[in-house]
């Protein structure tokens, strides 16, 4: 080997030895591997701990979410007539926001700012005869208000009528009560409180209490206001058996929704008893008659009439009518409503209701000085049904609504016809050789059936047929025989066409053919045009 080659070999051996000296030993490598494995185990433990915390956090969040959903469900917005206690087929009405008990401070639900709405309703009426008489057997019906029919009853005159302006205030008082106040201006001068009541919103187990002045839940249409009707006028059976306003009373209502899959609601009402059709009350007031007698005056000492020669003298005759004086409450009603689930497109509700009145009284005076009185009690019962089909098309096109009610009423009354005979005492008159004093029972009933169809978006057409007095033993006296008279059935048939540009405005045309059993037995054609406009906060009407 040459010297340069030997030198290179020596350098290579020295470099290899130095590299071998720098490499770690096997023990060092094992120790390093163990340290790495320990670090991995620590990181895996940390990861497992984080995953456990995440699972616990998710479970806690799910529990919180479930609790919040339940609280919101219990405190969901409800309405006086549409909360958990409303009938499923009712129209949408005035909204009130209620909250569950214990969800915070008790404060005003609307921050002292109640929802206010104004509804204006007007009607133009034309008819083939000047007057439409009331059906025979119902002549004593109170026609002083503008809710019902027209011409001879209900307050709608021929020509233009501002029928009603309705002003409503609604609010949640606090966590416990909602309130509604409704003022009705009939025409331009007659103002009355239509409804003014409080209703609970947080009672458990489906219970609800309403108290104040309100429309009863008997039947279906009774509790609806004028703007909720599908025809211009109220059905005859409702108007003539219960009055132009239906059963509208001061009192208290207690209702309960059963915890069943099928909507089932029971209710009772304890009412003051002032409704003209079923609970009319007069009380035992003193009857006064003022007249002129040509040759008599009352002696101030004896109180007896004495002859005078000074000409006519003004004489005041007074006596009590002998009517029962019964304090309220005098009217008690009950109802049940059932709405089986027919699926998404179909809905039906069936109801039954009835009531007992401790008093039914009436007084009629005549220009001759004769006075007639009826004094007794009454009861009624009825059934109602509503079916609705939702075609799923825009703005109510293709929708179907079928509705009907039947009510029967009995009034047991003592009848008396009397006049003054001695300047201070009412004595029975006579007819047919008998005194005009007898007792009897009036038995009267009525029904209506109506159907409506959405002929196009926003357009609805309907037909209605009505019978009043199918059983018609009236309260009109047959004085010659001391019995109440019988009368025939009266009928009315109607067609209606309604256009709703929006849920806040409505225009309607209606034709009625009335064949009432009256003294002249005349039939009448009537034509009605109606507008109804809603201003302010008001629930949308269904198209």
XYZ file of C-alpha atoms in Angstrom:
543
model
C 0.000 0.000 0.000
C 1.331 3.387 -0.767
C 1.631 5.989 1.919
C -1.326 8.098 0.724
C -3.613 5.031 0.734
C -2.553 4.035 4.250
C -3.306 7.525 5.460
C -6.833 7.425 4.016
C -7.499 4.076 5.701
C -6.403 5.370 9.056
C -8.655 8.429 8.710
C -11.683 6.255 7.815
C -11.182 4.003 10.836
C -10.883 6.998 13.110
C -14.135 8.552 11.714
C -16.108 5.277 12.144
C -14.931 4.919 15.745
C -16.022 8.467 16.542
C -19.495 7.873 15.003
C -19.954 4.635 17.011
C -19.015 6.478 20.177
C -21.797 9.111 19.574
C -24.707 6.589 18.973
C -27.141 5.962 22.002
C -27.068 2.670 23.762
C -29.990 0.203 23.803
C -30.848 1.158 27.401
C -31.171 4.747 26.452
C -33.492 3.862 23.579
C -35.759 1.794 25.874
C -35.916 4.571 28.410
C -36.853 7.054 25.721
C -39.595 4.732 24.395
C -41.050 4.334 27.901
C -41.150 8.072 28.381
C -43.038 8.463 25.090
C -45.556 5.767 26.062
C -46.121 7.427 29.453
C -46.803 10.740 27.763
C -49.312 9.062 25.401
C -51.111 7.484 28.343
C -51.363 10.850 30.076
C -52.724 12.492 26.926
C -55.248 9.663 26.443
C -56.428 10.139 30.041
C -56.851 13.815 29.428
C -58.776 13.052 26.236
C -61.060 10.592 28.035
C -61.709 13.159 30.761
C -62.608 15.807 28.170
C -64.934 13.393 26.372
C -66.711 12.580 29.676
C -67.123 16.265 30.432
C -68.526 16.775 26.941
C -71.063 13.977 27.406
C -72.143 15.401 30.753
C -72.424 18.894 29.283
C -74.565 17.586 26.420
C -76.853 15.734 28.825
C -77.204 18.823 30.977
C -77.923 20.965 27.912
C -80.553 18.501 26.715
C -82.249 18.615 30.118
C -82.200 22.416 30.098
C -83.580 22.509 26.557
C -86.362 20.093 27.457
C -87.238 22.155 30.517
C -87.280 25.400 28.510
C -89.467 23.828 25.820
C -91.907 22.598 28.452
C -91.998 26.006 30.144
C -92.573 27.739 26.812
C -95.281 25.248 25.910
C -97.046 25.908 29.188
C -96.610 29.656 28.778
C -97.498 29.765 25.088
C -99.732 32.640 23.940
C -103.385 31.927 24.658
C -106.610 33.753 23.928
C -109.756 34.406 25.868
C -111.755 32.261 23.451
C -108.906 30.382 21.845
C -106.494 29.205 24.519
C -106.267 25.624 25.688
C -109.961 25.900 26.595
C -111.288 27.177 23.281
C -113.460 25.148 20.976
C -111.244 23.840 18.145
C -113.503 25.127 15.359
C -113.857 28.657 16.681
C -112.593 31.485 14.543
C -109.384 33.192 15.620
C -110.187 36.032 17.982
C -108.545 38.524 20.306
C -105.049 37.489 21.345
C -103.884 37.603 24.936
C -100.429 36.539 26.023
C -100.406 34.459 29.204
C -97.437 33.097 31.146
C -97.029 30.142 33.465
C -97.018 30.593 37.216
C -93.626 31.108 38.840
C -91.779 32.292 35.730
C -90.671 35.547 37.285
C -92.060 38.752 38.698
C -95.806 39.279 38.476
C -96.225 42.188 36.087
C -98.736 43.408 33.550
C -98.623 41.087 30.557
C -99.001 43.978 28.119
C -96.988 46.565 30.068
C -100.125 48.635 30.789
C -100.814 48.941 27.061
C -103.870 46.847 26.143
C -104.570 45.730 22.591
C -107.322 47.875 21.081
C -109.525 47.106 18.096
C -112.446 48.839 16.403
C -114.863 46.960 14.147
C -117.402 48.811 12.028
C -120.449 47.058 10.619
C -123.028 48.568 8.285
C -125.992 47.168 6.350
C -128.173 48.343 3.482
C -131.615 46.685 3.515
C -134.402 46.493 0.951
C -137.528 44.328 1.031
C -140.659 43.600 -0.994
C -143.006 44.789 1.787
C -142.844 47.774 4.087
C -142.768 45.740 7.296
C -141.780 42.202 8.265
C -143.861 41.090 11.220
C -142.482 38.827 13.896
C -143.422 35.155 13.575
C -146.703 34.295 15.283
C -146.222 33.247 18.853
C -143.100 35.423 19.254
C -144.711 38.881 19.147
C -143.532 39.652 22.667
C -139.882 39.387 21.564
C -137.692 42.357 22.509
C -136.690 44.101 19.275
C -134.790 46.994 20.688
C -131.320 46.131 19.406
C -129.636 45.887 16.069
C -128.056 42.458 16.036
C -130.712 40.354 14.466
C -132.961 40.528 11.436
C -134.528 43.532 9.771
C -137.740 45.340 8.976
C -140.113 44.121 11.659
C -137.450 42.867 14.032
C -133.804 43.218 14.902
C -133.471 46.955 14.426
C -132.292 47.061 10.763
C -134.428 49.569 8.923
C -134.975 49.852 5.201
C -132.136 51.787 3.598
C -128.726 52.478 5.123
C -127.873 51.372 8.653
C -124.770 51.821 10.767
C -125.582 48.638 12.630
C -122.776 48.467 15.163
C -119.382 49.902 16.032
C -117.494 47.602 18.347
C -114.582 48.836 20.492
C -112.555 46.163 22.265
C -109.736 46.284 24.813
C -107.827 43.089 25.667
C -104.857 42.514 27.937
C -103.077 40.083 30.196
C -103.548 41.500 33.676
C -100.760 39.384 35.196
C -99.703 35.746 35.386
C -103.123 34.755 36.621
C -105.797 36.665 34.659
C -106.596 37.935 31.185
C -109.271 40.579 30.580
C -111.601 41.685 27.796
C -113.770 44.795 27.643
C -116.053 45.286 24.648
C -118.193 48.359 24.089
C -120.907 48.198 21.403
C -122.348 51.357 19.854
C -125.549 50.307 18.103
C -126.514 52.849 15.477
C -125.314 56.283 16.496
C -126.620 56.626 20.054
C -127.286 53.340 21.852
C -124.146 52.430 23.823
C -123.878 49.301 25.919
C -121.240 47.044 27.458
C -121.289 43.952 25.266
C -118.762 41.986 27.322
C -116.508 42.798 30.259
C -114.888 39.835 31.955
C -111.784 38.301 33.490
C -110.604 34.790 32.682
C -107.959 32.670 34.392
C -104.979 31.544 32.328
C -102.923 29.357 34.679
C -105.244 26.976 36.506
C -103.963 23.382 36.446
C -105.522 20.214 35.020
C -107.552 21.911 32.278
C -109.676 24.125 34.540
C -110.682 27.670 33.643
C -112.895 30.286 35.309
C -114.503 33.268 33.580
C -116.456 35.936 35.462
C -118.048 39.260 34.621
C -120.392 39.980 31.714
C -120.054 37.577 28.785
C -121.820 35.617 26.053
C -122.759 32.126 27.177
C -121.117 29.059 25.620
C -124.449 27.341 24.990
C -124.781 26.150 21.401
C -122.287 27.336 18.803
C -123.278 30.752 17.481
C -124.392 32.253 20.804
C -120.888 33.301 21.884
C -119.912 34.646 18.466
C -120.005 38.364 17.856
C -121.737 39.902 14.897
C -118.560 40.071 12.787
C -118.010 36.314 13.222
C -121.322 35.314 11.600
C -121.327 33.704 8.157
C -124.637 35.426 7.293
C -125.757 39.021 7.752
C -128.397 38.185 10.380
C -128.630 35.933 13.428
C -130.508 32.634 13.012
C -134.178 32.916 13.986
C -133.979 30.224 16.669
C -131.229 32.127 18.464
C -132.886 35.515 18.083
C -136.415 34.602 19.123
C -135.712 31.988 21.792
C -132.848 33.880 23.451
C -133.103 37.509 22.321
C -131.195 39.703 19.860
C -127.962 39.253 21.809
C -128.478 35.599 22.633
C -127.737 34.576 26.216
C -125.643 37.550 27.361
C -125.426 37.728 31.133
C -123.526 38.745 34.253
C -122.183 35.754 36.152
C -119.470 33.126 36.336
C -118.476 30.209 34.104
C -116.381 27.218 35.169
C -115.097 24.860 32.451
C -112.865 21.816 32.323
C -111.028 20.212 29.393
C -110.750 16.462 29.949
C -107.238 14.936 29.617
C -108.194 12.786 26.631
C -106.926 12.534 23.061
C -110.345 13.716 21.862
C -111.050 17.343 22.722
C -113.807 17.210 25.352
C -114.886 20.268 27.308
C -117.503 20.522 30.051
C -118.825 23.751 31.521
C -121.421 25.217 33.861
C -122.574 28.817 34.173
C -124.283 30.592 37.056
C -125.912 33.747 35.663
C -127.938 36.642 37.005
C -130.944 35.819 34.784
C -132.040 38.800 32.649
C -132.103 37.350 29.108
C -135.457 38.246 27.518
C -136.043 34.947 25.756
C -135.354 32.480 28.547
C -134.930 34.363 31.830
C -136.892 37.600 31.502
C -137.385 39.249 34.898
C -139.702 42.110 35.915
C -140.003 41.856 39.689
C -143.007 42.860 41.782
C -143.076 46.546 40.979
C -146.052 48.766 41.670
C -148.236 49.300 38.616
C -149.332 52.898 38.098
C -152.052 54.202 35.815
C -152.713 57.923 35.404
C -156.000 58.971 33.815
C -158.629 61.711 33.745
C -162.060 61.210 35.267
C -164.719 63.830 34.474
C -166.685 63.881 37.727
C -164.533 62.333 40.455
C -161.644 63.266 42.705
C -159.825 61.450 45.513
C -160.733 62.569 49.032
C -157.401 63.355 50.779
C -158.714 62.038 54.105
C -160.516 58.825 53.163
C -158.598 58.122 49.946
C -161.914 57.330 48.223
C -163.328 58.835 45.020
C -165.982 61.488 45.552
C -168.192 63.247 42.998
C -167.169 66.771 42.042
C -168.609 69.357 39.732
C -165.354 71.016 38.722
C -164.842 69.005 35.554
C -162.121 66.445 34.650
C -159.642 65.482 37.351
C -156.284 63.788 37.014
C -156.380 60.477 38.928
C -153.416 58.196 39.766
C -154.259 54.497 40.277
C -151.666 52.216 41.916
C -151.427 48.559 42.892
C -148.836 45.792 43.031
C -148.889 43.210 40.235
C -148.315 40.266 42.544
C -145.225 39.056 40.636
C -142.621 36.821 42.292
C -139.612 38.734 43.589
C -136.643 36.401 43.050
C -133.110 37.639 43.558
C -130.279 36.492 41.328
C -128.719 34.285 40.254
C -131.767 33.017 38.366
C -130.313 31.262 35.292
C -128.156 28.120 35.360
C -126.698 26.569 32.203
C -124.429 23.685 31.264
C -122.697 22.517 28.105
C -120.422 19.822 26.693
C -118.403 19.995 23.463
C -116.613 17.091 21.776
C -114.273 17.334 18.763
C -112.979 13.962 17.490
C -109.731 14.036 15.512
C -110.531 13.461 11.825
C -107.081 14.220 10.502
C -105.469 17.266 8.976
C -108.123 18.179 6.389
C -111.344 17.459 8.273
C -112.704 18.669 11.610
C -115.977 18.242 13.452
C -117.383 19.437 16.741
C -120.595 18.244 18.397
C -122.192 19.949 21.364
C -125.148 19.752 23.726
C -126.356 22.386 26.172
C -129.282 23.328 28.353
C -130.403 25.556 31.160
C -132.969 26.279 33.858
C -134.373 29.684 34.748
C -135.986 30.315 38.136
C -137.958 33.193 36.668
C -139.714 34.117 33.425
C -141.912 37.186 33.708
C -143.533 39.641 31.350
C -145.839 42.650 31.659
C -147.950 44.156 28.853
C -150.075 47.266 29.412
C -152.926 48.486 27.220
C -154.238 51.979 26.619
C -157.578 50.907 28.095
C -155.892 50.428 31.475
C -155.844 46.642 31.304
C -152.558 44.986 32.262
C -151.451 41.419 31.408
C -148.815 39.529 33.390
C -146.980 36.221 33.000
C -145.112 34.827 36.004
C -143.325 31.456 36.026
C -140.114 29.646 35.172
C -138.463 28.121 32.097
C -135.959 25.607 30.803
C -134.296 24.846 27.464
C -132.109 22.223 25.794
C -130.394 21.936 22.433
C -127.742 20.338 20.247
C -125.271 21.800 17.748
C -122.757 20.474 15.232
C -120.096 22.023 12.969
C -118.034 20.324 10.250
C -115.173 21.945 8.331
C -113.104 20.726 5.400
C -109.832 22.407 4.462
C -109.103 21.941 0.772
C -105.542 23.213 1.194
C -105.934 25.790 -1.567
C -105.152 29.474 -1.282
C -107.415 31.846 0.646
C -110.193 29.377 1.377
C -110.910 28.170 -2.141
C -112.605 24.775 -2.005
C -113.203 24.888 1.747
C -116.510 23.546 3.078
C -118.350 24.483 6.294
C -121.557 22.760 7.463
C -123.294 24.015 10.593
C -126.585 23.511 12.409
C -128.346 23.927 15.748
C -131.668 22.905 17.314
C -133.158 24.282 20.550
C -136.345 23.539 22.468
C -137.842 25.818 25.139
C -140.622 25.460 27.710
C -142.082 28.276 29.798
C -144.496 27.434 32.642
C -146.393 30.592 33.549
C -149.367 31.890 35.494
C -151.324 34.323 33.329
C -153.462 37.183 34.614
C -155.416 39.952 32.907
C -156.552 42.660 35.310
C -157.758 46.232 35.464
C -158.563 48.818 38.147
C -162.103 48.702 39.465
C -162.005 50.836 42.632
C -159.232 53.353 41.975
C -156.689 51.285 43.880
C -157.052 47.541 43.362
C -156.343 45.443 40.284
C -159.131 42.911 39.728
C -159.309 40.147 37.102
C -161.049 40.910 33.857
C -163.381 38.350 32.310
C -163.831 36.759 28.916
C -166.113 33.908 27.924
C -167.783 34.033 31.325
C -164.528 33.254 33.165
C -161.948 35.338 34.966
C -158.749 35.888 33.006
C -156.598 33.855 35.397
C -155.046 30.565 34.332
C -151.776 28.631 34.062
C -150.192 26.951 31.058
C -146.994 25.858 29.344
C -145.524 27.379 26.192
C -143.563 24.839 24.117
C -141.513 26.312 21.280
C -138.470 25.282 19.280
C -136.456 26.037 16.166
C -133.482 25.034 14.054
C -131.192 26.177 11.281
C -128.940 24.363 8.825
C -126.356 26.151 6.708
C -123.567 25.282 4.333
C -120.762 27.372 2.846
C -118.286 26.699 0.045
C -115.179 28.587 -1.078
C -116.018 29.110 -4.752
C -112.720 30.940 -5.423
C -109.843 32.483 -3.471
C -111.370 35.006 -1.031
C -114.936 34.250 -2.257
C -117.482 32.193 -0.322
C -121.096 31.279 -1.148
C -123.647 29.706 1.183
C -127.244 28.611 1.754
C -129.279 28.508 4.966
C -132.731 27.164 5.840
C -134.541 27.818 9.116
C -137.690 26.685 10.878
C -139.148 28.403 13.941
C -142.008 27.030 16.020
C -142.168 23.452 14.801
C -143.837 22.906 18.158
C -145.535 26.202 18.819
C -147.833 26.457 21.811
C -147.322 30.126 22.491
C -147.760 32.473 25.443
C -150.560 34.310 23.642
C -153.737 33.830 25.738
C -156.986 32.412 24.379
C -158.971 34.253 27.019
C -162.289 32.740 26.022
C -161.019 29.257 26.873
C -158.311 30.055 29.456
C -155.494 28.396 27.512
C -152.439 29.487 25.575
C -152.866 29.531 21.791
C -151.144 27.355 19.228
C -149.425 28.741 16.114
C -147.961 27.384 12.909
C -144.321 27.091 11.871
C -142.482 30.022 10.295
C -139.735 29.527 7.714
C -136.866 31.517 6.233
C -134.423 30.599 3.458
C -131.272 32.565 2.649
C -128.461 32.738 0.128
C -125.229 34.623 0.745
C -122.115 35.661 -1.187
C -119.074 36.922 0.754
C -115.846 38.544 -0.477
C -112.895 39.067 1.875
C -110.169 41.222 0.273
C -108.054 40.576 3.413
C -108.687 39.048 6.804
C -109.528 42.566 8.082
C -112.272 43.523 5.630
C -115.400 41.845 4.349
C -118.205 42.639 1.875
C -121.371 40.527 1.763
C -124.631 40.272 -0.176
C -127.598 38.204 1.060
C -131.117 37.389 -0.115
C -133.820 36.164 2.308
C -137.210 34.651 1.564
C -139.334 34.772 4.732
C -142.590 32.852 5.044
C -143.608 33.743 8.588
C -146.870 32.615 10.119
C -148.284 36.071 10.924
C -151.714 37.681 11.071
C -151.667 38.437 7.340
C -149.647 35.297 6.383
C -147.565 37.221 3.884
C -144.205 36.139 2.491
C -141.397 38.679 2.064
C -138.258 38.937 -0.067
C -135.348 40.844 1.454
C -131.997 41.993 0.077
C -129.084 42.904 2.352
C -125.649 44.400 1.675
C -123.110 44.387 4.490
C -119.634 45.769 5.073
C -117.439 44.844 8.033
C -114.035 46.431 8.673
C -111.511 45.787 11.447
C -109.044 48.384 12.723
C -106.308 47.694 15.232
C -105.221 44.472 16.946
C -107.628 41.718 16.029
C -107.151 38.072 15.253
C -107.337 37.202 11.576
C -110.612 35.737 10.358
C -110.447 32.513 8.400
C -110.922 32.885 4.662
